[in-house]
XYZ file of C-alpha atoms in Angstrom:
422
model
C 6.525 169.687 40.730
C 7.157 173.093 39.277
C 7.512 171.994 35.764
C 4.070 170.281 36.310
C 2.470 172.981 37.198
C 3.880 175.451 35.077
C 2.197 173.170 31.754
C -0.288 171.846 33.483
C -3.128 174.240 30.717
C -0.144 173.519 27.995
C -1.543 171.198 25.140
C 1.849 171.243 23.744
C 3.725 171.587 26.751
C 1.623 168.568 27.927
C 2.238 166.263 25.517
C 6.415 167.246 25.714
C 6.208 166.305 29.406
C 3.903 163.077 28.654
C 6.883 162.486 25.911
C 9.642 163.254 28.806
C 8.226 160.906 31.251
C 7.875 158.543 28.696
C 11.325 158.218 28.238
C 12.431 158.834 31.595
C 10.452 155.300 32.390
C 12.490 153.657 29.451
C 15.827 155.321 30.977
C 15.253 153.993 34.318
C 13.882 150.046 32.989
C 17.371 149.837 30.831
C 19.427 151.623 34.239
C 17.993 148.435 36.181
C 19.387 145.589 34.070
C 22.702 147.873 33.034
C 25.833 146.066 35.300
C 28.683 148.595 35.003
C 32.074 146.813 34.564
C 33.218 148.571 37.813
C 37.193 147.983 36.915
C 37.373 149.656 34.084
C 35.517 152.691 35.207
C 37.871 152.455 38.144
C 41.170 152.273 35.443
C 39.972 154.723 33.920
C 39.523 156.897 36.674
C 42.673 156.393 38.292
C 44.499 156.621 33.770
C 42.081 160.116 34.221
C 43.993 161.476 37.315
C 47.377 160.738 36.550
C 46.974 162.546 33.192
C 45.123 165.342 35.407
C 48.395 165.206 37.411
C 50.432 165.003 34.881
C 49.152 168.043 33.092
C 49.210 170.148 36.395
C 53.143 168.908 37.445
C 53.985 170.148 33.297
C 51.836 173.774 34.410
C 54.092 173.681 37.194
C 57.109 173.387 35.334
C 56.412 177.038 33.988
C 55.955 178.306 38.017
C 60.130 177.864 38.951
C 62.348 175.144 39.878
C 60.647 175.837 43.361
C 57.221 174.852 42.616
C 58.262 171.776 41.051
C 60.369 170.501 43.634
C 57.839 170.862 45.698
C 55.406 169.577 43.885
C 57.435 166.775 43.019
C 58.081 166.483 46.957
C 54.030 165.686 47.395
C 53.330 163.415 44.319
C 56.145 160.597 46.080
C 54.723 160.789 49.145
C 51.255 160.656 48.294
C 51.237 158.477 45.204
C 54.820 156.492 45.569
C 55.713 158.535 42.652
C 54.570 159.938 39.969
C 53.037 158.476 37.036
C 53.774 154.968 39.357
C 51.173 152.293 41.226
C 49.221 154.377 43.914
C 50.375 153.458 47.787
C 48.104 153.817 51.046
C 49.574 156.023 53.917
C 50.125 152.953 55.253
C 52.964 151.930 53.069
C 55.080 154.818 55.195
C 53.708 153.694 58.734
C 57.163 151.928 60.182
C 58.216 148.640 61.063
C 55.927 145.785 63.324
C 55.809 146.510 66.175
C 54.800 143.717 68.618
C 53.410 146.261 71.867
C 51.091 147.916 69.047
C 49.258 145.198 67.703
C 50.315 141.872 68.994
C 47.329 140.025 67.398
C 46.858 141.980 64.135
C 48.511 141.816 60.720
C 52.088 142.331 61.230
C 54.663 144.306 59.194
C 57.708 143.200 58.602
C 60.591 143.099 56.207
C 60.832 140.083 53.874
C 64.000 138.474 52.380
C 64.837 140.454 49.916
C 65.173 143.776 52.697
C 61.204 145.450 52.349
C 58.739 145.329 53.533
C 55.757 143.004 53.231
C 52.517 142.306 55.110
C 52.178 139.247 56.927
C 49.165 137.932 58.171
C 50.601 135.362 60.871
C 53.087 137.713 63.656
C 54.058 134.106 64.563
C 56.374 133.813 61.597
C 57.963 137.124 62.373
C 61.538 136.833 63.831
C 64.701 139.825 64.327
C 67.703 138.561 66.158
C 71.571 139.798 65.431
C 74.364 137.926 65.248
C 75.846 140.225 68.128
C 73.216 139.490 70.374
C 73.370 135.650 69.698
C 76.907 135.612 70.459
C 76.221 137.655 73.601
C 73.614 135.125 74.997
C 76.273 131.781 74.415
C 78.717 133.721 76.935
C 76.476 134.180 79.249
C 74.646 131.582 79.515
C 77.560 128.987 79.366
C 79.024 128.289 83.273
C 81.799 131.206 84.410
C 84.928 129.530 85.662
C 88.344 131.528 86.173
C 90.070 130.056 83.877
C 87.259 129.658 81.493
C 88.028 131.477 78.188
C 86.051 132.322 74.732
C 87.689 131.932 71.207
C 86.321 132.317 67.675
C 82.847 133.619 68.156
C 80.656 133.921 65.463
C 76.435 134.187 64.602
C 74.417 134.475 61.815
C 72.101 137.100 61.974
C 68.067 136.751 60.814
C 66.114 140.184 60.658
C 62.801 138.844 59.638
C 63.382 136.341 57.059
C 62.857 132.249 57.202
C 66.306 131.174 58.025
C 68.110 130.681 61.558
C 69.516 132.862 64.164
C 73.080 131.392 65.895
C 76.333 131.734 67.428
C 78.935 129.464 68.382
C 82.695 129.887 70.159
C 85.070 127.288 70.956
C 85.070 127.505 74.927
C 88.095 126.091 76.648
C 87.168 125.765 80.558
C 90.878 124.962 81.543
C 89.803 121.096 80.496
C 90.145 121.099 76.968
C 89.210 123.450 74.066
C 85.183 122.431 72.802
C 83.031 123.699 70.185
C 79.504 124.719 71.541
C 76.651 126.102 69.109
C 73.231 127.481 69.658
C 70.493 128.773 67.088
C 67.204 129.474 66.694
C 64.764 129.617 63.742
C 60.996 129.909 63.406
C 58.584 127.117 62.693
C 54.768 126.262 62.245
C 54.400 123.994 65.511
C 51.750 121.537 63.628
C 53.727 120.672 60.225
C 54.673 117.448 60.488
C 57.426 116.972 59.337
C 58.997 119.353 62.313
C 57.250 116.963 64.959
C 59.828 114.374 62.683
C 63.078 116.021 64.316
C 61.631 114.781 67.847
C 61.570 111.483 67.190
C 64.796 109.102 67.336
C 65.897 107.213 64.521
C 68.095 104.153 64.381
C 71.233 105.195 66.273
C 74.964 104.345 65.521
C 76.938 101.820 68.125
C 77.849 103.787 71.062
C 75.036 106.129 70.407
C 72.455 107.250 72.390
C 69.128 109.274 71.800
C 65.959 110.395 74.337
C 62.911 112.070 74.068
C 61.882 113.692 76.766
C 58.479 115.500 77.537
C 57.913 118.498 76.487
C 59.138 118.605 73.327
C 62.585 118.129 73.774
C 65.180 115.496 72.244
C 69.118 114.524 73.241
C 71.168 112.988 71.110
C 74.936 111.640 71.839
C 76.647 109.847 69.127
C 80.222 110.593 66.813
C 81.259 112.667 64.247
C 82.351 110.211 61.106
C 81.410 107.385 63.237
C 82.747 106.186 66.487
C 86.666 106.078 65.512
C 87.302 109.521 64.911
C 87.420 109.838 68.796
C 85.353 113.406 68.018
C 82.100 113.093 70.225
C 78.735 115.301 69.149
C 75.900 115.627 71.888
C 72.647 117.892 70.669
C 69.467 119.048 73.087
C 66.872 120.431 70.070
C 63.193 121.382 71.440
C 59.901 122.976 69.925
C 58.302 125.976 72.413
C 54.520 126.192 71.474
C 54.979 129.381 70.466
C 56.495 128.567 67.322
C 60.924 128.314 67.492
C 63.102 125.056 66.886
C 66.467 125.426 69.195
C 68.643 123.700 69.274
C 72.988 123.513 71.821
C 75.115 121.515 70.129
C 78.697 120.813 71.176
C 81.969 118.649 70.851
C 85.084 117.502 72.825
C 87.071 119.308 70.016
C 87.520 122.764 68.550
C 85.606 121.933 65.684
C 83.650 119.242 64.115
C 86.988 117.699 62.188
C 89.379 118.799 64.934
C 91.500 116.366 67.227
C 89.874 116.035 70.296
C 91.191 117.678 73.306
C 89.165 115.949 76.246
C 86.392 113.004 76.785
C 83.537 114.090 76.924
C 82.202 117.804 75.646
C 82.741 119.815 78.505
C 78.549 119.782 79.350
C 76.126 117.143 80.596
C 73.243 116.359 78.840
C 71.788 118.261 81.608
C 73.388 121.267 81.189
C 73.017 121.197 77.209
C 68.904 121.162 77.980
C 69.240 123.926 80.220
C 71.470 126.086 77.355
C 68.590 124.619 74.629
C 66.087 126.757 77.281
C 68.375 129.652 77.883
C 67.961 130.388 74.448
C 63.769 129.481 73.758
C 63.940 131.927 77.073
C 65.730 134.877 75.170
C 63.132 135.105 72.505
C 59.283 136.337 72.940
C 56.446 135.330 71.568
C 56.793 138.149 68.685
C 60.417 136.696 67.597
C 62.018 139.424 68.429
C 64.965 139.230 71.936
C 64.000 139.070 75.447
C 65.781 142.320 77.430
C 65.736 139.963 80.641
C 67.611 137.725 79.071
C 71.008 139.906 78.896
C 70.394 141.975 82.131
C 69.668 139.010 84.673
C 72.011 136.285 82.777
C 71.363 132.730 84.342
C 74.648 130.858 83.232
C 74.186 126.781 83.139
C 75.485 125.170 86.480
C 79.014 123.641 86.039
C 78.375 119.796 87.697
C 79.919 118.066 84.536
C 83.193 120.336 86.102
C 82.268 119.248 89.706
C 81.454 115.385 89.013
C 84.216 115.258 86.269
C 86.963 115.792 88.572
C 86.083 113.913 91.572
C 85.630 111.067 89.385
C 89.267 111.359 88.352
C 90.049 111.714 92.393
C 88.859 108.347 93.329
C 92.365 106.808 94.803
C 94.173 103.104 93.139
C 91.991 100.267 93.146
C 88.884 101.672 92.891
C 86.992 103.260 89.198
C 84.321 105.858 88.658
C 81.169 103.468 87.110
C 78.891 106.427 87.379
C 78.289 110.380 87.600
C 76.521 112.814 87.760
C 75.321 115.583 90.018
C 73.734 118.924 89.324
C 74.590 122.560 90.447
C 77.749 122.726 92.666
C 77.181 119.135 93.845
C 78.639 116.155 92.130
C 78.607 112.313 92.635
C 80.428 109.750 91.609
C 79.065 105.390 92.209
C 82.653 103.904 93.054
C 83.521 100.318 92.633
C 85.995 97.723 94.371
C 88.695 96.544 91.276
C 88.566 93.600 93.529
C 85.300 93.277 95.861
C 83.005 94.708 92.435
C 81.029 96.604 95.928
C 79.788 99.819 94.267
C 79.438 102.567 96.796
C 78.281 106.241 96.591
C 80.692 109.359 97.111
C 79.478 112.848 96.871
C 81.435 116.085 96.654
C 79.708 119.372 97.161
C 80.510 123.131 97.081
C 79.982 125.761 99.000
C 81.665 129.333 100.203
C 83.048 129.398 103.758
C 85.753 131.305 106.506
C 89.375 130.754 105.480
C 90.822 128.193 108.258
C 94.200 127.931 107.649
C 93.773 124.748 105.518
C 92.202 122.815 108.482
C 90.288 119.587 107.642
C 87.023 118.309 109.384
C 86.039 115.091 109.742
C 82.702 113.805 111.132
C 80.240 110.819 110.370
C 76.930 110.925 108.387
C 73.690 108.996 108.887
C 72.581 108.050 105.407
C 68.287 107.503 104.425
C 68.332 103.710 105.391
C 68.870 101.658 108.151
C 72.740 101.130 108.381
C 73.591 103.100 105.686
C 75.927 105.042 107.563
C 78.441 108.079 105.665
C 82.249 109.548 106.538
C 82.651 113.168 105.630
C 86.119 115.103 104.974
C 85.388 118.664 104.877
C 87.778 121.770 104.388
C 88.144 125.464 103.629
C 91.268 126.554 100.603
C 92.749 130.135 100.832
C 89.719 131.832 99.063
C 87.005 130.694 100.900
C 85.710 127.767 98.665
C 84.095 125.265 100.681
C 84.563 121.840 100.369
C 82.826 118.692 101.514
C 83.603 114.603 100.507
C 81.286 112.495 101.817
C 82.018 108.362 101.440
C 78.550 105.932 102.239
C 78.637 102.127 102.731
C 75.746 101.869 99.996
C 75.606 102.119 96.072
C 73.693 105.573 97.114
C 72.623 106.818 100.466
C 69.079 105.731 100.444
C 69.683 102.088 99.642
C 70.625 99.433 101.305
C 74.413 99.215 102.988
C 76.706 96.788 101.026
C 79.992 97.193 103.370
C 80.027 97.409 107.029
C 81.825 101.096 106.780
C 82.432 103.105 104.395
C 84.865 102.082 101.772
C 87.206 105.438 102.079
C 89.037 106.859 105.139
C 89.336 109.698 106.840
C 92.854 110.339 104.931
C 91.594 109.890 102.093
C 88.419 112.033 101.734
C 90.976 114.486 102.727
C 93.295 114.164 99.980
C 90.356 114.003 97.814
C 88.488 117.308 99.675
C 92.069 119.402 100.099
C 92.995 118.358 95.983
C 94.060 122.194 94.229
C 91.753 121.189 90.989
C 88.980 122.252 93.037
C 90.147 125.861 92.834
C 89.737 125.880 89.045
C 86.323 125.526 89.631
C 85.388 128.401 90.681
């Protein structure tokens, strides 16, 4: 080395070099056992940095108001405020966007309205009350005389709460309260899974647990004597949503019943809850397709409820069902107790001046036959009514011929009430 070469022939320099070498060796050994307090060093460095920034700011004060404004703006952006805690550039980033990082950490609003780092994007949810109300409106059956009123909703813009909507639905058969709700849950939480189990049911109440994480309940508000019925459909999606659709046969849970049953059948109520599930993406935001392509639940309940109310004197509807624009009733003769199948189908046709066509139908069992009356109204609504001589078209006959005459079937097909269902 140069220093060693310069002092190679100098005794005093040699001694001096030996001393320096020994001192260097001691320092190296000492340094090997030294453990620095990194936190203290960082804090001290940060303190010196803040003091240095403060001195620069104080110097800038003498340079004029324009310079101060420029430095002040830069200081707030980079450090989050002079003298405050340091902030990274990530803190200035926009809110979490599912399209940009679907699998990584998310940034979403916390309950206080600020931003917090969340490592599980499955807990994120963003739904406005107006969106929930609109979703409920476009999901309910569309009827000419149907009316919505008293719409209400609750937003969830990133917090742990519920997004819901409710309205009073009047389908011309009686005003009824209908509600929907959605919230984020942990599907692995055992308490959540308890929501899909049926407990003890009161007298006259029903509870059914179906496949794929759903449950339906039929009961009364405040006991059977109140007359107010409440039906619920609850489901848990694989993507972490708890969804529920609820309906009453009254405009409020404490109101006076306006009809015998709530407006939607159990199947329709399940379909409504499924519509709410389909309105959310796995990232917790509303799906735009749910509003551009609405899929209202079918008005099958009105169809088979109406059919059951049109059976002739001496007969009674002891069972009802249907789907879409079809409905049926199991009709029992009050004298003979024989049960037969009565079906109605609604569709579109060309008006023919109120003409009624009758014909015979073949059942799906030997000896089972049907009798049909069909008409097309002035508004283009085709009504087809068929009576079978068996409890179901695929079962053995219980009578030699269908119980309803052509005249009785024609009266059902031409009833004015069908016009209110389209």
